[in-house]
Amino acid sequence: MQTTLQDIKLVDIPKIEDRRGNLSVIEKDCVPFDVKRVYYLYDVPSGAYRGGHSHKKLVQFLIALSGSFEVVLKDGKHVERVMLNRPDQGLLIPTGIWRELENFSSGAVCLVLASEVYDEEDYIRNFRTFKSTKRT
Ligand code: T46
């Protein structure tokens, strides 16, 4: 849980350029975990906000497949804002980092590769509780 913002990584996803369009591929060296779940956020209304939690065990890889959005990341001491707007780039968020997603453009699609299946018990949805886990 004692991860910091320095453990967050922006990863370039290999891109095969072609006159017919580009193709990007995610293979096992691209993400440092076995993918157990894939989900995506789409049709996000203007001004909507997603996230607002951290995870105890889950590691995730976020990609703006289409459009753009911003991810606000907090480790309990520092805050960083990352804009995702390229389908050939992913954001690796380790366990124990608070994330908020906002400023979705029209038509934005956020694809998420996750290291675990869905488990509500893995979430910390209260920021004060999150901060207390970073102190101990
Ligand atoms: C994260 C950000 C980027 C499921 O039943 N299965 C799932 O795999 C997920 C992700 C969610 N749900 C249910 C749980 C809630 O009833 O879908 C509902 C909305 O979930 P939540 O409010 O957690 O959605 P976001 O967009 O705020 O957060 C999600 C992920 O939960 C989270 O891990 O990092 O996307």
PDB file of C-alpha atoms and ligand atoms in Angstrom:
ATOM      1  CA  MET A   1       0.000   0.000   0.000  1.00  0.00           C
ATOM      2  CA  GLN A   2       2.960   2.343   0.468  1.00  0.00           C
ATOM      3  CA  THR A   3       3.073   3.188  -3.204  1.00  0.00           C
ATOM      4  CA  THR A   4       3.671   6.768  -4.301  1.00  0.00           C
ATOM      5  CA  LEU A   5       3.010   8.754  -7.451  1.00  0.00           C
ATOM      6  CA  GLN A   6       6.466   7.682  -8.626  1.00  0.00           C
ATOM      7  CA  ASP A   7       5.098   4.162  -9.085  1.00  0.00           C
ATOM      8  CA  ILE A   8       2.622   5.354 -11.707  1.00  0.00           C
ATOM      9  CA  LYS A   9       3.764   4.818 -15.290  1.00  0.00           C
ATOM     10  CA  LEU A  10       2.725   6.109 -18.671  1.00  0.00           C
ATOM     11  CA  VAL A  11       3.401   3.224 -21.040  1.00  0.00           C
ATOM     12  CA  ASP A  12       3.713   3.425 -24.811  1.00  0.00           C
ATOM     13  CA  ILE A  13       1.700   0.681 -26.479  1.00  0.00           C
ATOM     14  CA  PRO A  14       3.299  -0.679 -29.651  1.00  0.00           C
ATOM     15  CA  LYS A  15       1.676   0.785 -32.760  1.00  0.00           C
ATOM     16  CA  ILE A  16       1.718  -0.708 -36.246  1.00  0.00           C
ATOM     17  CA  GLU A  17       1.100   2.114 -38.677  1.00  0.00           C
ATOM     18  CA  ASP A  18      -0.585   1.361 -41.938  1.00  0.00           C
ATOM     19  CA  ARG A  19      -2.238   3.317 -44.744  1.00  0.00           C
ATOM     20  CA  ARG A  20      -5.383   1.395 -43.804  1.00  0.00           C
ATOM     21  CA  GLY A  21      -5.207   2.712 -40.240  1.00  0.00           C
ATOM     22  CA  ASN A  22      -3.204   2.009 -37.131  1.00  0.00           C
ATOM     23  CA  LEU A  23      -3.163  -1.133 -35.035  1.00  0.00           C
ATOM     24  CA  SER A  24      -1.976  -1.240 -31.422  1.00  0.00           C
ATOM     25  CA  VAL A  25      -1.377  -4.431 -29.537  1.00  0.00           C
ATOM     26  CA  ILE A  26      -1.080  -5.161 -25.827  1.00  0.00           C
ATOM     27  CA  GLU A  27       0.885  -8.293 -25.043  1.00  0.00           C
ATOM     28  CA  LYS A  28       2.221  -9.606 -21.790  1.00  0.00           C
ATOM     29  CA  ASP A  29       5.336  -7.399 -21.642  1.00  0.00           C
ATOM     30  CA  CYS A  30       3.223  -4.245 -21.900  1.00  0.00           C
ATOM     31  CA  VAL A  31       1.307  -4.719 -18.646  1.00  0.00           C
ATOM     32  CA  PRO A  32       3.013  -6.250 -15.580  1.00  0.00           C
ATOM     33  CA  PHE A  33       0.087  -8.452 -14.554  1.00  0.00           C
ATOM     34  CA  ASP A  34      -2.189 -11.137 -15.932  1.00  0.00           C
ATOM     35  CA  VAL A  35      -5.379  -9.485 -17.121  1.00  0.00           C
ATOM     36  CA  LYS A  36      -8.363 -10.964 -15.277  1.00  0.00           C
ATOM     37  CA  ARG A  37     -10.969  -8.376 -16.272  1.00  0.00           C
ATOM     38  CA  VAL A  38     -11.599  -5.780 -18.968  1.00  0.00           C
ATOM     39  CA  TYR A  39     -14.196  -3.028 -18.680  1.00  0.00           C
ATOM     40  CA  TYR A  40     -14.788   0.327 -20.320  1.00  0.00           C
ATOM     41  CA  LEU A  41     -16.389   3.646 -19.566  1.00  0.00           C
ATOM     42  CA  TYR A  42     -18.272   5.339 -22.398  1.00  0.00           C
ATOM     43  CA  ASP A  43     -21.175   7.730 -23.018  1.00  0.00           C
ATOM     44  CA  VAL A  44     -19.851   9.735 -20.060  1.00  0.00           C
ATOM     45  CA  PRO A  45     -21.911  12.944 -19.853  1.00  0.00           C
ATOM     46  CA  SER A  46     -20.125  16.279 -19.948  1.00  0.00           C
ATOM     47  CA  GLY A  47     -19.040  17.318 -16.447  1.00  0.00           C
ATOM     48  CA  ALA A  48     -19.382  13.802 -15.011  1.00  0.00           C
ATOM     49  CA  TYR A  49     -16.807  12.468 -12.615  1.00  0.00           C
ATOM     50  CA  ARG A  50     -15.782   8.813 -12.149  1.00  0.00           C
ATOM     51  CA  GLY A  51     -13.511   7.049  -9.702  1.00  0.00           C
ATOM     52  CA  GLY A  52     -12.932   8.640  -6.319  1.00  0.00           C
ATOM     53  CA  HIS A  53     -11.361   5.654  -4.634  1.00  0.00           C
ATOM     54  CA  SER A  54      -8.229   3.538  -4.284  1.00  0.00           C
ATOM     55  CA  HIS A  55      -7.696  -0.198  -4.340  1.00  0.00           C
ATOM     56  CA  LYS A  56      -6.082  -2.524  -1.811  1.00  0.00           C
ATOM     57  CA  LYS A  57      -4.884  -5.138  -4.288  1.00  0.00           C
ATOM     58  CA  LEU A  58      -6.015  -4.169  -7.786  1.00  0.00           C
ATOM     59  CA  VAL A  59      -3.575  -2.877 -10.406  1.00  0.00           C
ATOM     60  CA  GLN A  60      -5.060  -1.265 -13.506  1.00  0.00           C
ATOM     61  CA  PHE A  61      -4.040  -0.052 -16.937  1.00  0.00           C
ATOM     62  CA  LEU A  62      -6.165   2.752 -18.402  1.00  0.00           C
ATOM     63  CA  ILE A  63      -6.289   3.681 -22.080  1.00  0.00           C
ATOM     64  CA  ALA A  64      -8.178   6.480 -23.817  1.00  0.00           C
ATOM     65  CA  LEU A  65      -9.326   4.352 -26.752  1.00  0.00           C
ATOM     66  CA  SER A  66     -11.153   7.371 -28.113  1.00  0.00           C
ATOM     67  CA  GLY A  67     -11.325  11.040 -27.095  1.00  0.00           C
ATOM     68  CA  SER A  68      -9.705  12.242 -23.902  1.00  0.00           C
ATOM     69  CA  PHE A  69     -10.106  12.528 -20.155  1.00  0.00           C
ATOM     70  CA  GLU A  70      -7.993  13.483 -17.159  1.00  0.00           C
ATOM     71  CA  VAL A  71      -6.931  11.281 -14.269  1.00  0.00           C
ATOM     72  CA  VAL A  72      -6.181  12.955 -10.939  1.00  0.00           C
ATOM     73  CA  LEU A  73      -3.861  10.757  -8.880  1.00  0.00           C
ATOM     74  CA  LYS A  74      -3.121  11.083  -5.172  1.00  0.00           C
ATOM     75  CA  ASP A  75      -0.761   9.161  -2.912  1.00  0.00           C
ATOM     76  CA  GLY A  76      -1.762  10.964   0.274  1.00  0.00           C
ATOM     77  CA  LYS A  77       1.056  13.520  -0.017  1.00  0.00           C
ATOM     78  CA  HIS A  78       1.169  14.627  -3.624  1.00  0.00           C
ATOM     79  CA  VAL A  79      -1.295  15.157  -6.451  1.00  0.00           C
ATOM     80  CA  GLU A  80      -0.710  14.700 -10.157  1.00  0.00           C
ATOM     81  CA  ARG A  81      -3.011  15.204 -13.120  1.00  0.00           C
ATOM     82  CA  VAL A  82      -2.506  13.106 -16.248  1.00  0.00           C
ATOM     83  CA  MET A  83      -4.316  13.689 -19.538  1.00  0.00           C
ATOM     84  CA  LEU A  84      -4.998  10.533 -21.530  1.00  0.00           C
ATOM     85  CA  ASN A  85      -5.776  11.191 -25.182  1.00  0.00           C
ATOM     86  CA  ARG A  86      -3.852   8.576 -27.186  1.00  0.00           C
ATOM     87  CA  PRO A  87      -4.965   5.014 -27.944  1.00  0.00           C
ATOM     88  CA  ASP A  88      -1.312   3.990 -28.094  1.00  0.00           C
ATOM     89  CA  GLN A  89      -0.541   5.019 -24.523  1.00  0.00           C
ATOM     90  CA  GLY A  90      -1.701   3.537 -21.223  1.00  0.00           C
ATOM     91  CA  LEU A  91      -1.559   4.637 -17.612  1.00  0.00           C
ATOM     92  CA  LEU A  92      -0.470   2.007 -15.127  1.00  0.00           C
ATOM     93  CA  ILE A  93      -1.967   2.667 -11.691  1.00  0.00           C
ATOM     94  CA  PRO A  94      -0.577   0.447  -8.943  1.00  0.00           C
ATOM     95  CA  THR A  95      -2.388  -0.521  -5.807  1.00  0.00           C
ATOM     96  CA  GLY A  96      -2.858   2.119  -3.091  1.00  0.00           C
ATOM     97  CA  ILE A  97      -3.275   5.194  -5.298  1.00  0.00           C
ATOM     98  CA  TRP A  98      -6.388   7.378  -5.162  1.00  0.00           C
ATOM     99  CA  ARG A  99      -7.799   8.168  -8.635  1.00  0.00           C
ATOM    100  CA  GLU A 100     -10.464  10.498  -9.989  1.00  0.00           C
ATOM    101  CA  LEU A 101     -11.437  10.674 -13.657  1.00  0.00           C
ATOM    102  CA  GLU A 102     -12.885  13.880 -15.061  1.00  0.00           C
ATOM    103  CA  ASN A 103     -13.126  16.222 -18.040  1.00  0.00           C
ATOM    104  CA  PHE A 104     -14.232  13.493 -20.438  1.00  0.00           C
ATOM    105  CA  SER A 105     -14.464  14.743 -23.995  1.00  0.00           C
ATOM    106  CA  SER A 106     -17.504  13.946 -26.074  1.00  0.00           C
ATOM    107  CA  GLY A 107     -17.259  10.351 -27.308  1.00  0.00           C
ATOM    108  CA  ALA A 108     -14.421   9.438 -24.921  1.00  0.00           C
ATOM    109  CA  VAL A 109     -13.923   5.745 -24.213  1.00  0.00           C
ATOM    110  CA  CYS A 110     -11.772   4.636 -21.269  1.00  0.00           C
ATOM    111  CA  LEU A 111     -10.667   1.026 -21.565  1.00  0.00           C
ATOM    112  CA  VAL A 112      -9.396  -0.588 -18.360  1.00  0.00           C
ATOM    113  CA  LEU A 113      -7.347  -3.769 -18.038  1.00  0.00           C
ATOM    114  CA  ALA A 114      -7.506  -5.048 -14.472  1.00  0.00           C
ATOM    115  CA  SER A 115      -5.374  -7.494 -12.513  1.00  0.00           C
ATOM    116  CA  GLU A 116      -8.316  -8.875 -10.506  1.00  0.00           C
ATOM    117  CA  VAL A 117     -11.971  -9.695 -10.962  1.00  0.00           C
ATOM    118  CA  TYR A 118     -14.456  -7.211  -9.533  1.00  0.00           C
ATOM    119  CA  ASP A 119     -14.568  -7.164  -5.731  1.00  0.00           C
ATOM    120  CA  GLU A 120     -16.205  -4.293  -3.856  1.00  0.00           C
ATOM    121  CA  GLU A 121     -14.177  -5.282  -0.759  1.00  0.00           C
ATOM    122  CA  ASP A 122     -11.046  -4.173  -2.604  1.00  0.00           C
ATOM    123  CA  TYR A 123     -12.223  -0.544  -2.784  1.00  0.00           C
ATOM    124  CA  ILE A 124     -11.404   2.271  -0.373  1.00  0.00           C
ATOM    125  CA  ARG A 125     -14.027   4.865  -1.229  1.00  0.00           C
ATOM    126  CA  ASN A 126     -13.459   7.223   1.695  1.00  0.00           C
ATOM    127  CA  PHE A 127     -10.542   9.628   1.265  1.00  0.00           C
ATOM    128  CA  ARG A 128      -9.850   9.942   5.006  1.00  0.00           C
ATOM    129  CA  THR A 129      -9.653   6.161   5.288  1.00  0.00           C
ATOM    130  CA  PHE A 130      -7.318   6.130   2.297  1.00  0.00           C
ATOM    131  CA  LYS A 131      -5.076   8.761   3.928  1.00  0.00           C
ATOM    132  CA  SER A 132      -4.937   6.731   7.125  1.00  0.00           C
ATOM    133  CA  THR A 133      -3.735   3.652   5.195  1.00  0.00           C
ATOM    134  CA  LYS A 134      -0.839   5.743   3.863  1.00  0.00           C
ATOM    135  CA  ARG A 135       0.294   6.771   7.336  1.00  0.00           C
ATOM    136  CA  THR A 136       0.606   3.303   8.831  1.00  0.00           C
TER     137      THR A 136
HETATM  138  C1  T46 B   1     -11.607   2.517 -11.447  1.00  0.00           C
HETATM  139  C2  T46 B   1     -12.239   3.421 -12.445  1.00  0.00           C
HETATM  140  C3  T46 B   1     -11.314   3.848 -13.530  1.00  0.00           C
HETATM  141  C4  T46 B   1     -19.143  -3.978 -11.578  1.00  0.00           C
HETATM  142  O1  T46 B   1     -20.169  -4.640 -11.295  1.00  0.00           O
HETATM  143  N1  T46 B   1     -18.073  -4.594 -12.149  1.00  0.00           N
HETATM  144  C5  T46 B   1     -16.937  -3.920 -12.485  1.00  0.00           C
HETATM  145  O2  T46 B   1     -15.989  -4.532 -13.005  1.00  0.00           O
HETATM  146  C6  T46 B   1     -16.866  -2.516 -12.215  1.00  0.00           C
HETATM  147  C7  T46 B   1     -15.619  -1.735 -12.571  1.00  0.00           C
HETATM  148  C8  T46 B   1     -17.953  -1.918 -11.641  1.00  0.00           C
HETATM  149  N2  T46 B   1     -19.082  -2.635 -11.338  1.00  0.00           N
HETATM  150  C9  T46 B   1     -20.228  -1.932 -10.754  1.00  0.00           C
HETATM  151  C10 T46 B   1     -20.020  -1.387  -9.353  1.00  0.00           C
HETATM  152  C11 T46 B   1     -20.920  -0.185  -9.335  1.00  0.00           C
HETATM  153  O3  T46 B   1     -22.228  -0.585  -8.975  1.00  0.00           O
HETATM  154  O4  T46 B   1     -20.520  -0.818 -11.580  1.00  0.00           O
HETATM  155  C12 T46 B   1     -20.945   0.280 -10.790  1.00  0.00           C
HETATM  156  C13 T46 B   1     -20.089   1.500 -11.053  1.00  0.00           C
HETATM  157  O5  T46 B   1     -18.766   1.274 -10.513  1.00  0.00           O
HETATM  158  P1  T46 B   1     -17.863   2.458  -9.950  1.00  0.00           P
HETATM  159  O6  T46 B   1     -18.722   3.464  -9.266  1.00  0.00           O
HETATM  160  O7  T46 B   1     -16.758   1.842  -9.154  1.00  0.00           O
HETATM  161  O8  T46 B   1     -17.309   3.072 -11.319  1.00  0.00           O
HETATM  162  P2  T46 B   1     -16.159   4.151 -11.515  1.00  0.00           P
HETATM  163  O9  T46 B   1     -16.158   4.528 -12.955  1.00  0.00           O
HETATM  164  O10 T46 B   1     -16.247   5.249 -10.524  1.00  0.00           O
HETATM  165  O11 T46 B   1     -14.795   3.350 -11.211  1.00  0.00           O
HETATM  166  C14 T46 B   1     -14.381   2.357 -12.116  1.00  0.00           C
HETATM  167  C15 T46 B   1     -13.747   1.197 -11.343  1.00  0.00           C
HETATM  168  O12 T46 B   1     -14.686   0.713 -10.377  1.00  0.00           O
HETATM  169  C16 T46 B   1     -12.478   1.619 -10.660  1.00  0.00           C
HETATM  170  O13 T46 B   1     -11.772   0.471 -10.210  1.00  0.00           O
HETATM  171  O14 T46 B   1     -10.417   2.626 -11.177  1.00  0.00           O
HETATM  172  O15 T46 B   1     -13.440   2.887 -13.029  1.00  0.00           O
END
